[in-house]
XYZ file of C-alpha atoms in Angstrom:
338
model
C 75.601 -25.953 -76.474
C 78.319 -28.149 -75.428
C 80.478 -25.773 -73.219
C 77.328 -24.791 -70.955
C 76.424 -28.361 -70.274
C 80.093 -28.949 -69.531
C 80.151 -26.094 -67.101
C 76.997 -27.185 -65.439
C 78.203 -30.522 -64.442
C 79.144 -31.347 -61.129
C 83.296 -31.498 -61.013
C 85.192 -33.972 -58.594
C 88.710 -32.729 -57.473
C 91.126 -35.447 -58.285
C 93.089 -37.132 -55.609
C 96.415 -35.271 -54.924
C 99.527 -37.239 -56.207
C 103.120 -36.651 -55.635
C 103.392 -34.816 -58.983
C 100.434 -32.212 -57.591
C 102.626 -31.612 -54.661
C 105.907 -31.112 -56.526
C 103.751 -28.836 -58.902
C 102.712 -26.750 -55.613
C 106.247 -26.704 -53.938
C 107.382 -25.573 -57.662
C 104.773 -22.716 -57.383
C 106.164 -21.561 -53.893
C 109.394 -21.750 -55.325
C 108.408 -19.520 -58.353
C 106.878 -16.847 -56.040
C 110.161 -16.759 -53.884
C 111.910 -16.229 -57.165
C 109.371 -13.537 -58.130
C 110.181 -11.490 -55.211
C 113.656 -11.484 -55.838
C 113.723 -10.932 -59.497
C 111.040 -9.266 -61.407
C 112.341 -9.948 -65.088
C 112.030 -13.694 -64.249
C 108.669 -12.927 -63.099
C 107.490 -11.275 -66.506
C 109.314 -14.007 -68.779
C 107.218 -16.783 -66.264
C 104.150 -14.765 -66.411
C 104.252 -14.941 -70.160
C 105.090 -18.314 -70.240
C 102.280 -19.333 -67.853
C 99.501 -17.077 -69.668
C 100.873 -19.035 -73.236
C 100.319 -22.181 -71.520
C 96.909 -21.163 -70.317
C 96.092 -19.910 -73.577
C 96.959 -22.911 -75.500
C 95.127 -24.932 -72.923
C 91.934 -22.983 -73.743
C 92.463 -23.331 -77.471
C 92.875 -26.938 -76.765
C 89.573 -27.236 -74.701
C 87.769 -24.751 -77.260
C 88.442 -27.071 -80.265
C 87.691 -30.073 -78.359
C 84.163 -28.594 -77.405
C 83.814 -27.656 -81.157
C 84.482 -31.076 -82.153
C 82.225 -32.567 -79.444
C 84.457 -34.354 -77.430
C 82.871 -33.182 -73.939
C 84.333 -36.293 -71.981
C 88.339 -34.962 -73.036
C 87.411 -31.322 -71.849
C 86.325 -32.644 -68.406
C 89.503 -34.734 -67.931
C 91.422 -32.055 -68.927
C 89.983 -29.078 -66.685
C 90.150 -31.884 -63.766
C 93.848 -32.450 -64.188
C 95.033 -28.753 -63.998
C 96.925 -28.750 -60.804
C 95.916 -26.144 -57.948
C 99.225 -24.941 -57.872
C 99.073 -23.661 -61.451
C 95.840 -21.881 -60.720
C 97.369 -20.262 -57.855
C 100.100 -18.966 -60.095
C 98.145 -17.545 -62.624
C 96.073 -15.611 -60.066
C 99.344 -14.288 -58.441
C 100.632 -12.852 -61.602
C 97.207 -11.286 -62.514
C 97.249 -9.543 -59.146
C 100.926 -8.478 -59.971
C 99.927 -6.846 -63.124
C 97.109 -4.819 -61.472
C 99.745 -3.571 -59.053
C 101.967 -2.436 -61.764
C 99.158 -0.240 -62.871
C 98.854 1.294 -59.597
C 102.126 2.276 -59.225
C 101.494 5.394 -61.348
C 99.039 6.734 -58.667
C 101.880 7.556 -56.237
C 103.878 9.653 -59.197
C 100.568 11.704 -59.946
C 100.456 12.379 -55.748
C 103.964 13.406 -55.850
C 103.580 15.868 -58.464
C 100.234 17.374 -56.795
C 102.200 17.565 -53.735
C 105.006 19.542 -55.317
C 102.842 22.113 -57.059
C 101.002 22.742 -53.599
C 104.300 23.344 -52.022
C 105.079 25.880 -54.803
C 101.728 27.833 -54.526
C 102.471 27.893 -50.530
C 106.070 29.404 -51.212
C 104.422 31.865 -53.399
C 101.838 33.147 -51.089
C 104.580 33.254 -48.331
C 106.528 35.543 -50.751
C 103.622 37.788 -51.288
C 102.656 38.374 -47.733
C 106.373 39.221 -46.913
C 106.403 41.914 -49.803
C 102.971 43.454 -48.273
C 104.724 43.557 -45.095
C 107.750 45.486 -46.559
C 105.459 47.535 -48.703
C 104.367 50.532 -45.764
C 108.031 51.061 -45.110
C 109.284 51.485 -48.579
C 106.482 53.615 -49.595
C 107.082 55.791 -46.741
C 110.822 56.278 -47.591
C 109.743 56.450 -51.453
C 107.341 59.390 -50.222
C 110.032 61.204 -48.331
C 112.375 61.237 -51.552
C 109.599 62.290 -53.781
C 108.549 65.339 -51.777
C 112.398 66.461 -51.548
C 112.647 65.904 -55.262
C 109.248 67.767 -56.500
C 107.126 69.165 -54.041
C 104.227 69.854 -56.471
C 103.714 66.219 -57.710
C 100.316 64.912 -56.602
C 100.667 62.364 -53.880
C 100.233 58.485 -54.838
C 97.929 56.163 -52.946
C 100.771 54.311 -51.357
C 102.566 57.621 -50.392
C 99.478 58.494 -48.150
C 99.204 57.568 -44.600
C 96.725 54.603 -43.685
C 93.574 55.658 -42.301
C 93.550 52.929 -39.636
C 94.159 53.574 -36.156
C 96.935 52.124 -34.171
C 94.245 51.246 -31.310
C 90.783 51.666 -30.849
C 91.264 54.614 -28.353
C 93.433 56.573 -30.682
C 92.159 58.932 -33.338
C 92.040 58.212 -36.972
C 95.184 60.142 -38.646
C 94.529 63.201 -41.283
C 96.725 63.972 -43.800
C 98.220 67.514 -43.854
C 97.281 67.914 -47.717
C 93.400 67.445 -46.716
C 91.652 70.570 -48.098
C 90.060 72.593 -45.574
C 87.084 75.209 -46.277
C 88.262 78.761 -47.047
C 84.949 80.216 -45.249
C 85.918 82.181 -42.100
C 83.718 83.319 -39.562
C 84.455 86.976 -38.961
C 81.558 88.151 -36.699
C 80.184 85.489 -34.096
C 75.926 85.765 -33.580
C 74.655 84.328 -30.716
C 72.797 81.010 -30.995
C 69.268 81.096 -30.815
C 68.517 78.520 -28.203
C 64.857 77.037 -27.931
C 63.886 76.281 -24.211
C 60.954 74.481 -22.897
C 60.391 74.846 -19.332
C 58.538 71.488 -19.014
C 62.119 69.409 -19.909
C 64.606 72.123 -18.813
C 66.366 71.707 -15.560
C 67.807 75.378 -15.543
C 65.206 77.442 -13.701
C 65.280 74.924 -10.640
C 66.984 71.646 -9.311
C 64.822 68.768 -8.549
C 63.430 68.335 -5.001
C 65.504 64.916 -4.704
C 68.785 66.342 -5.224
C 70.815 68.270 -2.353
C 71.036 71.273 -4.715
C 69.221 74.437 -3.374
C 65.761 74.936 -5.494
C 64.889 78.144 -6.798
C 61.365 77.278 -6.069
C 59.871 79.170 -9.063
C 58.500 76.398 -10.833
C 57.086 75.126 -7.418
C 55.215 78.166 -6.821
C 54.182 78.731 -10.369
C 52.275 75.138 -10.477
C 51.072 75.181 -6.728
C 47.652 75.638 -7.810
C 47.818 71.645 -8.981
C 47.862 70.958 -5.244
C 44.733 72.705 -4.813
C 43.139 70.843 -7.557
C 44.066 67.638 -6.460
C 42.261 68.498 -2.478
C 39.232 69.518 -4.227
C 39.270 66.442 -6.506
C 40.006 64.212 -3.519
C 37.063 66.030 -1.562
C 34.635 65.251 -4.709
C 35.871 61.475 -4.541
C 34.896 61.217 -0.832
C 31.495 62.652 -1.284
C 30.879 60.313 -4.232
C 31.900 57.298 -2.073
C 29.466 58.195 0.301
C 26.603 58.407 -1.993
C 27.656 55.112 -4.061
C 25.791 51.728 -2.853
C 27.617 49.667 -5.338
C 30.629 47.483 -3.615
C 32.595 47.438 -6.693
C 32.248 51.224 -7.461
C 33.105 51.854 -3.606
C 36.333 49.886 -4.102
C 37.601 51.797 -6.937
C 36.613 54.983 -5.215
C 38.490 54.071 -2.332
C 41.651 53.052 -4.191
C 41.751 56.132 -6.069
C 41.363 58.271 -2.911
C 44.152 56.482 -1.180
C 46.645 56.911 -4.178
C 46.087 60.762 -4.362
C 46.206 61.030 -0.599
C 49.583 59.123 -0.673
C 50.694 61.203 -3.540
C 49.945 64.432 -1.526
C 51.590 63.037 1.480
C 55.046 62.288 -0.096
C 55.150 65.572 -1.765
C 54.715 67.220 1.850
C 57.525 64.811 3.173
C 59.679 65.983 0.132
C 59.250 69.648 1.040
C 60.197 69.103 4.606
C 63.133 67.342 4.132
C 64.301 69.955 1.342
C 63.237 72.670 4.102
C 65.416 70.911 6.621
C 68.550 70.768 3.853
C 67.903 74.694 3.037
C 67.672 75.586 7.138
C 70.928 73.478 7.768
C 72.790 74.807 4.703
C 72.497 78.216 5.675
C 73.814 77.408 9.119
C 76.842 76.040 7.524
C 77.147 79.004 5.347
C 77.694 81.307 8.504
C 80.066 78.707 9.980
C 82.288 78.616 7.034
C 82.448 82.362 7.156
C 83.319 82.023 10.680
C 86.357 79.717 9.350
C 84.885 76.315 10.578
C 84.643 73.372 8.790
C 81.162 72.576 7.121
C 79.195 69.457 8.251
C 77.121 67.686 5.739
C 73.801 65.865 6.641
C 73.337 62.278 5.821
C 69.903 61.286 4.474
C 69.191 59.385 7.755
C 69.871 62.413 9.585
C 67.578 64.591 6.912
C 64.986 62.073 7.621
C 64.829 62.129 11.356
C 64.841 66.040 11.505
C 62.096 66.050 8.830
C 60.213 63.436 11.353
C 60.708 65.971 14.095
C 59.248 68.797 12.418
C 56.170 66.587 11.118
C 55.334 66.181 15.012
C 55.567 69.691 15.888
C 53.012 70.480 13.288
C 50.313 67.986 14.278
C 47.774 68.574 17.321
C 47.515 65.749 19.997
C 45.004 63.545 18.899
C 46.806 63.557 15.243
C 50.117 62.940 16.918
C 48.631 59.915 18.954
C 47.109 58.534 15.797
C 50.278 58.672 13.881
C 52.315 57.028 16.730
C 49.826 54.255 17.450
C 50.124 53.315 13.614
C 54.012 53.127 13.703
C 53.710 50.914 16.773
C 51.606 48.665 15.101
C 53.720 48.621 12.075
C 56.687 48.164 14.042
C 54.907 45.143 15.965
C 53.933 43.325 12.695
C 57.594 43.380 11.580
C 58.700 41.626 14.613
C 56.181 39.175 14.499
C 56.952 38.267 11.008
C 60.478 37.417 12.158
C 59.461 35.577 15.093
C 58.778 31.461 14.636
C 55.293 30.512 14.149
C 54.988 28.676 17.681
C 56.068 31.897 19.550
C 53.866 33.994 17.375
C 50.515 32.179 17.927
C 51.182 32.318 21.776
C 52.004 35.929 21.843
């Protein structure tokens, strides 16, 4: 228990004397010599460790004998220069152990460099192999034509670009079946989805009109349905039912009007085409109508087929429509004044 009591005591640092200063200066000189000569470092390090070891043995012996006061005096008499030298010696020993790490790093770097060289050699050999395989394939063909081609001799199936077709080897086997007599292929047609018997009315091509004539009875059904809806509209008193009936009647009437307008435009195109055919036979250049001209001519035909009062109603509606467009473009102040 004596060493524990000794360590727990408060130790007062002794006053620095001339001898201590000499020890510190000696320690500095020792450090300078250690940088210059490593062999001297080892010898001094061994002597210092022996001195410290002897001092520790003396202290232990005194502790065992119960001489606490002498141990305290000896500890207090150790100079700071000697402690600094011992600390530097221990740090040097640790640095010597860490010198082995750079050697291992050098070995790993050399191995990585070697692996990198091997990979580069393999990549270069793969680039040279296609050329060698082509030349080898030609020599094999000249020497033995019956020998089966190896995988390396076959041309690559990859394309040179995405627009080029894939290459096919000439040794690819084809079927031995041959078509001697050609039979007409059976084609199943559906007139609902086939555009052969007629052209749509939206195009400039002349329609045959066979399908429109065959299904013309549908227009009669729509007209009779509109008349029935108008009768139901007059009889109903509920506002909601009247509103739904009015919307349905308007949509069906607009559908019939659009169909009639397309028929008029198509009639204008067909009539103009007949005229141009005669002019072409005479040696003149054909003139193709623009969409605006087709609509204007169709509108003229529409007004020709109307009566006086009906024509006035249509003109009034168009006038109101144009005036509303002009009012939308006006500023708000001018709109209110008008």
